[in-house]
Amino acid sequence: MAKTLDKQAVLLLVVQALYGVANALSGTFVPVYLWKASQSYSLIGWFTMGQYVMSGLTFWVAGKWVKEHNKMNSLRAGIVLSGVFYCTVLLLGTQAKLYYVPLGLLNGMALGFFWIAFNVVYFEVTDPDNRDRYNGWAGLLGSAAGIVAPWVSGLLITSMQGEKGYRLIFTISLVIFAISVVLSFWLKKRHAEGSYSWLHGWRQLRQKGNPWRRMFPAIAAQGVREGVFMFLVGLTVYVATQNESKLGTFSLITSLVALVSFWLVGKRLNQNNRKRAMLLGAVMIGIVILPLFWKVTYGTLLMFGIGTSLFMPFYIIPMTSRVFDLIGQSEESAREREEFIVLREAGLVLGRVIGLSSYLIVLPLNHSTTAITWLLFAVGVVPIAGWWFMKPFLKEQSA
């Protein structure tokens, strides 16, 4: 098949980008908002735990809806629930700190409904020949959202002195979510086929010689890092600077670097060089944490952020592409794509919960910059294990 993306793939990219912009506008600052209201690392951790666990459960339950009914309605439900989440935070104001677990559960449900449907549609509109290209474009657009959105949010929050600024950015996010729902109606309604198997993933992991017995821990290793990095880096930048505008600038610079890197890696990466690229990425995203051992300042955090943005595409593009190639390796597995996507998410959620558990054990007791740095380093090197588990799959493609 051609390496170019068809109109449906491009439209899916646009919907994904708008969803990313809305979340980048506000999502970057939700942990900061809760932190300012509570000054509690534990509260942020439990909010995030609720989000991760509910996201995984929603994936598993919504898998039946996506497989047997209209998957586009699941996608729209996810976008609408994201809007409801930000609207709820908006209405609660500083009282949001009292409802951190229900808010985490609501956001997790929104993410679950959106991403289960998105991943299935993504699988259907791409193939092994253009998957790296799609992931490169997705990373590029996600980086573009990360360049503009948090920077604008940081400026608005700072210039409008906090609460008014937060209300404005949450409202803008609601409008963008509404636009993405409207655009989603141009995505084709895809035919449902087959019946959903609730324990399909468990059976794969129990079966000797099944490739998912190596793929699953590789995905979990990715999740261990994500479980902490997805919220702690931005929070650390804010705590170090006490300035939302600087957090926005941090996101602008690191996302600009990521944009260029995703574009170059997406263009150059192919099935013959995935193995080397992924090893380079896995090692370097651990090494770039080392400047923080010297001192945690805005400057060293920026060095770390730029390094991560530069090397993450080397790791994440082959990782994502190869997982979906495995799902589509035969007609039988392609028919079970919803169950395999749920299995992939289960690996990510397991990893995220393990990573976040280490955060909840360490930081509420000791939230010094040294403890934060060691925690970031400990979970930041786990993707090297992910690369080791992935090696056989990368070899298969290098013939």
Tab-separated table of C-alpha atoms in Angstrom:
chain	number	residue	atom	x	y	z
A	1	MET	CA	0.000	0.000	0.000
A	2	ALA	CA	1.042	3.602	-0.477
A	3	LYS	CA	2.917	5.387	2.272
A	4	THR	CA	0.685	8.447	1.936
A	5	LEU	CA	-2.235	9.049	4.296
A	6	ASP	CA	-5.794	9.050	2.912
A	7	LYS	CA	-8.491	11.630	3.745
A	8	GLN	CA	-9.880	9.618	6.679
A	9	ALA	CA	-6.409	9.328	8.243
A	10	VAL	CA	-5.867	13.081	7.801
A	11	LEU	CA	-9.255	13.870	9.366
A	12	LEU	CA	-8.459	11.560	12.292
A	13	LEU	CA	-5.183	13.455	12.718
A	14	VAL	CA	-7.107	16.756	12.845
A	15	VAL	CA	-9.568	15.436	15.478
A	16	GLN	CA	-6.643	14.057	17.505
A	17	ALA	CA	-4.793	17.394	17.206
A	18	LEU	CA	-7.808	19.435	18.382
A	19	TYR	CA	-8.311	17.058	21.300
A	20	GLY	CA	-4.606	17.493	22.058
A	21	VAL	CA	-4.822	21.309	21.870
A	22	ALA	CA	-7.785	21.425	24.283
A	23	ASN	CA	-5.997	19.148	26.747
A	24	ALA	CA	-2.681	20.986	26.338
A	25	LEU	CA	-4.377	24.324	27.078
A	26	SER	CA	-5.775	23.157	30.393
A	27	GLY	CA	-4.392	19.707	31.187
A	28	THR	CA	-0.840	21.007	31.738
A	29	PHE	CA	-2.150	23.240	34.507
A	30	VAL	CA	-4.680	20.960	36.279
A	31	PRO	CA	-1.990	19.432	38.574
A	32	VAL	CA	-0.663	22.960	39.227
A	33	TYR	CA	-4.210	24.184	39.968
A	34	LEU	CA	-4.763	21.362	42.459
A	35	TRP	CA	-1.285	21.898	43.931
A	36	LYS	CA	-1.905	25.609	44.507
A	37	ALA	CA	-5.175	24.780	46.261
A	38	SER	CA	-3.777	21.931	48.402
A	39	GLN	CA	0.068	22.076	48.532
A	40	SER	CA	-0.124	18.267	48.638
A	41	TYR	CA	1.954	15.833	46.569
A	42	SER	CA	-0.213	12.998	47.910
A	43	LEU	CA	-3.434	14.642	46.623
A	44	ILE	CA	-1.947	15.040	43.122
A	45	GLY	CA	-0.872	11.391	43.204
A	46	TRP	CA	-4.304	10.059	44.180
A	47	PHE	CA	-6.034	12.286	41.603
A	48	THR	CA	-3.743	10.779	38.965
A	49	MET	CA	-4.217	7.222	40.298
A	50	GLY	CA	-7.987	7.598	39.931
A	51	GLN	CA	-7.447	8.811	36.371
A	52	TYR	CA	-5.194	5.879	35.393
A	53	VAL	CA	-7.310	3.127	36.981
A	54	MET	CA	-10.613	4.441	35.594
A	55	SER	CA	-9.054	4.906	32.149
A	56	GLY	CA	-8.022	1.232	32.117
A	57	LEU	CA	-11.414	0.000	33.337
A	58	THR	CA	-13.210	2.180	30.773
A	59	PHE	CA	-11.038	0.725	27.996
A	60	TRP	CA	-11.987	-2.802	29.043
A	61	VAL	CA	-15.738	-2.126	29.407
A	62	ALA	CA	-16.045	0.217	26.385
A	63	GLY	CA	-14.255	-2.378	24.247
A	64	LYS	CA	-17.600	-4.184	23.900
A	65	TRP	CA	-19.350	-0.986	22.739
A	66	VAL	CA	-16.586	-0.193	20.259
A	67	LYS	CA	-16.488	-3.724	18.804
A	68	GLU	CA	-20.198	-4.481	18.617
A	69	HIS	CA	-21.799	-1.034	18.188
A	70	ASN	CA	-20.818	2.466	16.952
A	71	LYS	CA	-17.201	3.197	17.855
A	72	MET	CA	-17.539	6.831	16.725
A	73	ASN	CA	-20.041	7.430	19.556
A	74	SER	CA	-17.422	6.218	22.036
A	75	LEU	CA	-14.928	8.700	20.547
A	76	ARG	CA	-17.475	11.529	20.889
A	77	ALA	CA	-18.411	10.445	24.422
A	78	GLY	CA	-14.746	10.753	25.385
A	79	ILE	CA	-14.515	14.287	23.998
A	80	VAL	CA	-17.800	15.333	25.676
A	81	LEU	CA	-16.725	13.858	29.047
A	82	SER	CA	-13.401	15.729	28.782
A	83	GLY	CA	-15.468	18.888	28.389
A	84	VAL	CA	-17.576	17.897	31.416
A	85	PHE	CA	-14.370	17.368	33.440
A	86	TYR	CA	-13.017	20.859	32.722
A	87	CYS	CA	-16.472	22.369	33.220
A	88	THR	CA	-16.668	20.675	36.652
A	89	VAL	CA	-13.226	21.980	37.650
A	90	LEU	CA	-14.371	25.416	36.463
A	91	LEU	CA	-17.531	25.321	38.601
A	92	LEU	CA	-15.787	23.921	41.678
A	93	GLY	CA	-12.942	26.459	41.606
A	94	THR	CA	-10.531	26.057	44.514
A	95	GLN	CA	-13.000	23.568	46.082
A	96	ALA	CA	-11.809	21.076	43.420
A	97	LYS	CA	-9.179	19.981	45.957
A	98	LEU	CA	-11.973	18.338	48.016
A	99	TYR	CA	-13.105	16.175	45.084
A	100	TYR	CA	-9.736	15.090	43.711
A	101	VAL	CA	-10.577	11.358	43.467
A	102	PRO	CA	-13.993	11.789	41.714
A	103	LEU	CA	-12.371	14.319	39.357
A	104	GLY	CA	-9.592	11.857	38.570
A	105	LEU	CA	-12.168	9.130	37.890
A	106	LEU	CA	-14.165	11.445	35.581
A	107	ASN	CA	-11.076	12.443	33.601
A	108	GLY	CA	-9.991	8.790	33.378
A	109	MET	CA	-13.391	7.805	32.000
A	110	ALA	CA	-13.173	10.559	29.369
A	111	LEU	CA	-9.687	9.440	28.313
A	112	GLY	CA	-10.774	5.794	28.195
A	113	PHE	CA	-13.776	6.368	25.922
A	114	PHE	CA	-11.766	8.583	23.570
A	115	TRP	CA	-8.598	6.512	23.247
A	116	ILE	CA	-10.192	3.055	22.890
A	117	ALA	CA	-12.197	4.330	19.909
A	118	PHE	CA	-9.316	6.405	18.550
A	119	ASN	CA	-6.853	3.495	18.631
A	120	VAL	CA	-9.258	1.178	16.813
A	121	VAL	CA	-9.980	3.765	14.094
A	122	TYR	CA	-6.233	4.547	13.864
A	123	PHE	CA	-5.557	0.856	13.246
A	124	GLU	CA	-8.229	0.761	10.544
A	125	VAL	CA	-7.040	3.838	8.608
A	126	THR	CA	-3.306	2.940	8.667
A	127	ASP	CA	-1.186	-0.049	7.637
A	128	PRO	CA	2.438	-1.154	8.266
A	129	ASP	CA	3.674	0.955	5.333
A	130	ASN	CA	2.307	4.286	6.528
A	131	ARG	CA	2.045	3.759	10.306
A	132	ASP	CA	5.430	5.336	11.080
A	133	ARG	CA	4.416	8.315	8.931
A	134	TYR	CA	1.086	8.710	10.761
A	135	ASN	CA	2.831	8.478	14.156
A	136	GLY	CA	5.392	11.038	12.991
A	137	TRP	CA	2.607	13.435	11.968
A	138	ALA	CA	0.685	12.743	15.190
A	139	GLY	CA	3.790	13.539	17.224
A	140	LEU	CA	4.457	16.636	15.142
A	141	LEU	CA	0.912	17.971	15.612
A	142	GLY	CA	0.949	17.062	19.295
A	143	SER	CA	4.189	18.985	19.673
A	144	ALA	CA	2.699	21.946	17.801
A	145	ALA	CA	-0.207	21.929	20.277
A	146	GLY	CA	2.298	21.783	23.112
A	147	ILE	CA	4.197	24.760	21.679
A	148	VAL	CA	1.317	27.211	21.504
A	149	ALA	CA	-1.354	26.075	23.968
A	150	PRO	CA	0.482	25.911	27.352
A	151	TRP	CA	2.474	29.041	26.509
A	152	VAL	CA	-0.747	30.988	25.834
A	153	SER	CA	-2.327	29.486	28.970
A	154	GLY	CA	0.671	30.433	31.111
A	155	LEU	CA	0.594	34.024	29.842
A	156	LEU	CA	-3.172	34.331	30.430
A	157	ILE	CA	-3.029	32.851	33.942
A	158	THR	CA	-0.115	35.087	34.940
A	159	SER	CA	-1.464	38.294	33.371
A	160	MET	CA	-5.002	37.727	34.732
A	161	GLN	CA	-3.655	36.871	38.185
A	162	GLY	CA	-4.630	33.252	38.597
A	163	GLU	CA	-8.275	32.340	39.065
A	164	LYS	CA	-9.670	34.436	36.177
A	165	GLY	CA	-6.987	33.062	33.860
A	166	TYR	CA	-7.774	29.463	34.823
A	167	ARG	CA	-11.478	30.082	34.150
A	168	LEU	CA	-10.684	31.493	30.700
A	169	ILE	CA	-8.415	28.616	29.572
A	170	PHE	CA	-10.864	25.967	30.826
A	171	THR	CA	-13.616	27.742	28.830
A	172	ILE	CA	-11.476	27.868	25.656
A	173	SER	CA	-10.836	24.126	26.053
A	174	LEU	CA	-14.598	23.509	26.173
A	175	VAL	CA	-15.051	25.362	22.864
A	176	ILE	CA	-12.269	23.353	21.152
A	177	PHE	CA	-13.739	20.074	22.425
A	178	ALA	CA	-17.076	21.110	20.863
A	179	ILE	CA	-15.381	21.774	17.495
A	180	SER	CA	-13.650	18.361	17.545
A	181	VAL	CA	-17.008	16.621	18.227
A	182	VAL	CA	-18.521	18.366	15.176
A	183	LEU	CA	-15.572	17.366	12.936
A	184	SER	CA	-15.809	13.747	14.108
A	185	PHE	CA	-19.126	13.411	12.247
A	186	TRP	CA	-17.138	13.450	8.971
A	187	LEU	CA	-15.271	10.317	10.046
A	188	LYS	CA	-16.963	7.336	8.408
A	189	LYS	CA	-19.191	5.153	10.549
A	190	ARG	CA	-17.361	1.845	10.585
A	191	HIS	CA	-19.157	-1.480	10.503
A	192	ALA	CA	-19.199	-3.494	13.720
A	193	GLU	CA	-18.230	-7.141	13.355
A	194	GLY	CA	-17.841	-10.053	15.739
A	195	SER	CA	-18.568	-10.300	19.447
A	196	TYR	CA	-16.352	-8.945	22.224
A	197	SER	CA	-14.310	-11.420	24.277
A	198	TRP	CA	-13.922	-10.121	27.842
A	199	LEU	CA	-10.971	-12.379	28.782
A	200	HIS	CA	-9.188	-12.394	25.408
A	201	GLY	CA	-6.087	-10.579	26.731
A	202	TRP	CA	-5.747	-12.876	29.733
A	203	ARG	CA	-5.838	-15.912	27.437
A	204	GLN	CA	-3.058	-14.431	25.270
A	205	LEU	CA	-0.784	-13.963	28.289
A	206	ARG	CA	-1.413	-17.506	29.563
A	207	GLN	CA	-0.557	-19.134	26.233
A	208	LYS	CA	3.053	-20.393	25.966
A	209	GLY	CA	5.014	-18.964	23.058
A	210	ASN	CA	2.496	-16.177	22.479
A	211	PRO	CA	4.346	-12.999	21.331
A	212	TRP	CA	2.219	-10.873	23.683
A	213	ARG	CA	4.026	-12.448	26.632
A	214	ARG	CA	7.034	-10.309	25.621
A	215	MET	CA	5.115	-7.385	24.149
A	216	PHE	CA	3.032	-6.858	27.305
A	217	PRO	CA	6.004	-6.190	29.668
A	218	ALA	CA	7.567	-3.932	26.990
A	219	ILE	CA	4.390	-1.835	26.980
A	220	ALA	CA	4.293	-1.872	30.805
A	221	ALA	CA	7.874	-0.530	30.882
A	222	GLN	CA	6.732	2.420	28.773
A	223	GLY	CA	3.863	2.941	31.235
A	224	VAL	CA	6.130	2.991	34.314
A	225	ARG	CA	7.872	6.105	32.982
A	226	GLU	CA	4.672	7.739	31.740
A	227	GLY	CA	2.938	7.189	35.083
A	228	VAL	CA	5.245	9.703	36.750
A	229	PHE	CA	6.524	11.930	33.943
A	230	MET	CA	3.056	12.813	32.582
A	231	PHE	CA	2.379	15.121	35.533
A	232	LEU	CA	5.487	15.425	37.755
A	233	VAL	CA	7.737	17.240	35.272
A	234	GLY	CA	5.310	20.149	34.783
A	235	LEU	CA	4.586	20.279	38.524
A	236	THR	CA	8.331	20.344	39.320
A	237	VAL	CA	8.859	23.226	36.882
A	238	TYR	CA	6.068	25.190	38.588
A	239	VAL	CA	7.304	24.423	42.128
A	240	ALA	CA	10.840	25.494	41.097
A	241	THR	CA	9.668	28.771	39.527
A	242	GLN	CA	6.264	29.527	41.162
A	243	ASN	CA	5.272	30.961	37.788
A	244	GLU	CA	2.717	29.537	35.331
A	245	SER	CA	4.168	31.636	32.526
A	246	LYS	CA	7.566	29.941	32.910
A	247	LEU	CA	5.856	26.542	32.798
A	248	GLY	CA	4.191	27.657	29.549
A	249	THR	CA	7.553	28.771	28.137
A	250	PHE	CA	9.110	25.439	29.212
A	251	SER	CA	6.377	23.619	27.282
A	252	LEU	CA	6.828	25.909	24.270
A	253	ILE	CA	10.582	25.265	23.998
A	254	THR	CA	10.458	21.514	24.647
A	255	SER	CA	7.512	21.019	22.287
A	256	LEU	CA	9.278	22.967	19.530
A	257	VAL	CA	12.249	20.606	19.835
A	258	ALA	CA	9.884	17.602	19.865
A	259	LEU	CA	8.120	18.894	16.738
A	260	VAL	CA	11.362	18.998	14.758
A	261	SER	CA	12.498	15.632	16.138
A	262	PHE	CA	9.162	13.889	15.413
A	263	TRP	CA	9.231	15.273	11.868
A	264	LEU	CA	12.804	14.103	11.165
A	265	VAL	CA	12.458	10.709	12.865
A	266	GLY	CA	9.046	10.070	11.281
A	267	LYS	CA	10.571	10.825	7.882
A	268	ARG	CA	13.721	8.713	8.303
A	269	LEU	CA	12.493	5.784	10.375
A	270	ASN	CA	11.725	2.514	8.612
A	271	GLN	CA	11.477	-1.175	9.432
A	272	ASN	CA	15.239	-1.622	8.962
A	273	ASN	CA	16.438	0.899	11.541
A	274	ARG	CA	13.752	0.652	14.255
A	275	LYS	CA	15.946	-1.460	16.571
A	276	ARG	CA	18.890	0.978	16.694
A	277	ALA	CA	16.609	4.013	16.894
A	278	MET	CA	14.637	2.588	19.795
A	279	LEU	CA	17.796	1.679	21.779
A	280	LEU	CA	19.200	5.174	21.236
A	281	GLY	CA	15.937	6.708	22.440
A	282	ALA	CA	15.618	4.419	25.490
A	283	VAL	CA	19.176	5.125	26.693
A	284	MET	CA	19.167	8.876	26.025
A	285	ILE	CA	15.822	9.645	27.721
A	286	GLY	CA	17.463	8.219	30.857
A	287	ILE	CA	20.787	10.043	30.450
A	288	VAL	CA	19.171	13.475	30.007
A	289	ILE	CA	17.879	13.292	33.615
A	290	LEU	CA	21.470	13.467	34.957
A	291	PRO	CA	21.774	17.324	34.947
A	292	LEU	CA	19.083	17.424	37.653
A	293	PHE	CA	21.469	15.640	40.069
A	294	TRP	CA	23.658	18.739	39.933
A	295	LYS	CA	20.892	21.196	40.772
A	296	VAL	CA	17.142	21.470	40.104
A	297	THR	CA	16.730	24.896	38.552
A	298	TYR	CA	14.729	26.219	35.627
A	299	GLY	CA	17.916	25.957	33.512
A	300	THR	CA	18.648	22.287	34.318
A	301	LEU	CA	14.969	21.398	33.964
A	302	LEU	CA	15.043	23.008	30.518
A	303	MET	CA	18.160	20.984	29.569
A	304	PHE	CA	16.378	17.823	30.683
A	305	GLY	CA	13.168	18.788	28.840
A	306	ILE	CA	14.976	19.583	25.587
A	307	GLY	CA	16.939	16.320	25.752
A	308	THR	CA	13.779	14.296	26.391
A	309	SER	CA	11.959	15.994	23.498
A	310	LEU	CA	14.885	15.347	21.180
A	311	PHE	CA	15.186	11.617	21.879
A	312	MET	CA	11.659	10.486	22.819
A	313	PRO	CA	10.535	10.086	19.146
A	314	PHE	CA	13.339	7.531	18.589
A	315	TYR	CA	11.711	5.392	21.280
A	316	ILE	CA	7.999	6.045	20.998
A	317	ILE	CA	7.471	5.870	17.211
A	318	PRO	CA	8.911	2.342	16.715
A	319	MET	CA	7.280	1.215	19.958
A	320	THR	CA	3.804	2.317	18.859
A	321	SER	CA	4.167	1.196	15.254
A	322	ARG	CA	5.430	-2.282	16.146
A	323	VAL	CA	2.614	-2.932	18.641
A	324	PHE	CA	-0.001	-2.140	15.987
A	325	ASP	CA	1.908	-4.167	13.379
A	326	LEU	CA	1.634	-7.149	15.752
A	327	ILE	CA	-2.114	-6.583	16.089
A	328	GLY	CA	-2.435	-6.604	12.300
A	329	GLN	CA	-0.049	-9.490	11.586
A	330	SER	CA	-2.866	-11.832	10.517
A	331	GLU	CA	-6.509	-11.627	9.518
A	332	GLU	CA	-7.494	-13.354	12.756
A	333	SER	CA	-5.631	-10.898	15.016
A	334	ALA	CA	-6.916	-7.942	12.969
A	335	ARG	CA	-10.472	-9.147	13.635
A	336	GLU	CA	-9.634	-9.116	17.353
A	337	ARG	CA	-8.135	-5.599	17.195
A	338	GLU	CA	-10.410	-4.188	19.916
A	339	GLU	CA	-9.370	-6.897	22.382
A	340	PHE	CA	-5.679	-6.435	21.537
A	341	ILE	CA	-5.957	-2.653	21.948
A	342	VAL	CA	-7.532	-3.237	25.367
A	343	LEU	CA	-4.610	-5.583	26.184
A	344	ARG	CA	-2.143	-2.877	25.119
A	345	GLU	CA	-3.877	-0.355	27.373
A	346	ALA	CA	-3.840	-2.852	30.260
A	347	GLY	CA	-0.036	-2.989	29.916
A	348	LEU	CA	0.231	0.806	29.930
A	349	VAL	CA	-2.101	1.125	32.934
A	350	LEU	CA	-0.230	-1.565	34.886
A	351	GLY	CA	3.048	0.252	34.212
A	352	ARG	CA	1.580	3.658	35.099
A	353	VAL	CA	0.164	2.337	38.383
A	354	ILE	CA	3.572	0.807	39.277
A	355	GLY	CA	5.355	4.090	38.472
A	356	LEU	CA	2.768	6.168	40.324
A	357	SER	CA	2.897	3.820	43.336
A	358	SER	CA	6.614	4.559	43.655
A	359	TYR	CA	5.744	8.277	43.587
A	360	LEU	CA	3.080	7.820	46.315
A	361	ILE	CA	5.556	5.888	48.484
A	362	VAL	CA	8.439	8.361	48.112
A	363	LEU	CA	7.234	11.948	47.671
A	364	PRO	CA	4.596	12.406	50.407
A	365	LEU	CA	7.353	11.447	52.905
A	366	ASN	CA	10.251	13.271	51.228
A	367	HIS	CA	9.583	15.843	48.515
A	368	SER	CA	13.083	17.309	48.389
A	369	THR	CA	14.556	18.006	44.941
A	370	THR	CA	16.976	15.103	45.519
A	371	ALA	CA	14.083	12.669	46.094
A	372	ILE	CA	12.260	13.978	43.006
A	373	THR	CA	15.400	13.594	40.862
A	374	TRP	CA	16.082	10.031	42.039
A	375	LEU	CA	12.448	9.108	41.406
A	376	LEU	CA	12.558	10.581	37.887
A	377	PHE	CA	15.805	8.714	37.185
A	378	ALA	CA	14.561	5.384	38.604
A	379	VAL	CA	11.429	5.344	36.447
A	380	GLY	CA	13.152	7.132	33.544
A	381	VAL	CA	15.551	4.245	32.821
A	382	VAL	CA	12.812	1.549	32.806
A	383	PRO	CA	12.203	1.973	29.010
A	384	ILE	CA	15.611	0.298	28.469
A	385	ALA	CA	13.942	-2.896	29.772
A	386	GLY	CA	11.109	-2.164	27.335
A	387	TRP	CA	13.604	-2.096	24.459
A	388	TRP	CA	15.055	-5.449	25.609
A	389	PHE	CA	11.593	-7.056	25.563
A	390	MET	CA	10.943	-5.520	22.112
A	391	LYS	CA	14.165	-6.811	20.504
A	392	PRO	CA	12.667	-9.948	18.856
A	393	PHE	CA	9.890	-7.894	17.252
A	394	LEU	CA	12.351	-5.346	15.907
A	395	LYS	CA	14.562	-8.122	14.470
A	396	GLU	CA	11.641	-9.592	12.561
A	397	GLN	CA	11.339	-6.337	10.631
A	398	SER	CA	15.031	-5.919	9.728
A	399	ALA	CA	15.310	-8.741	7.193
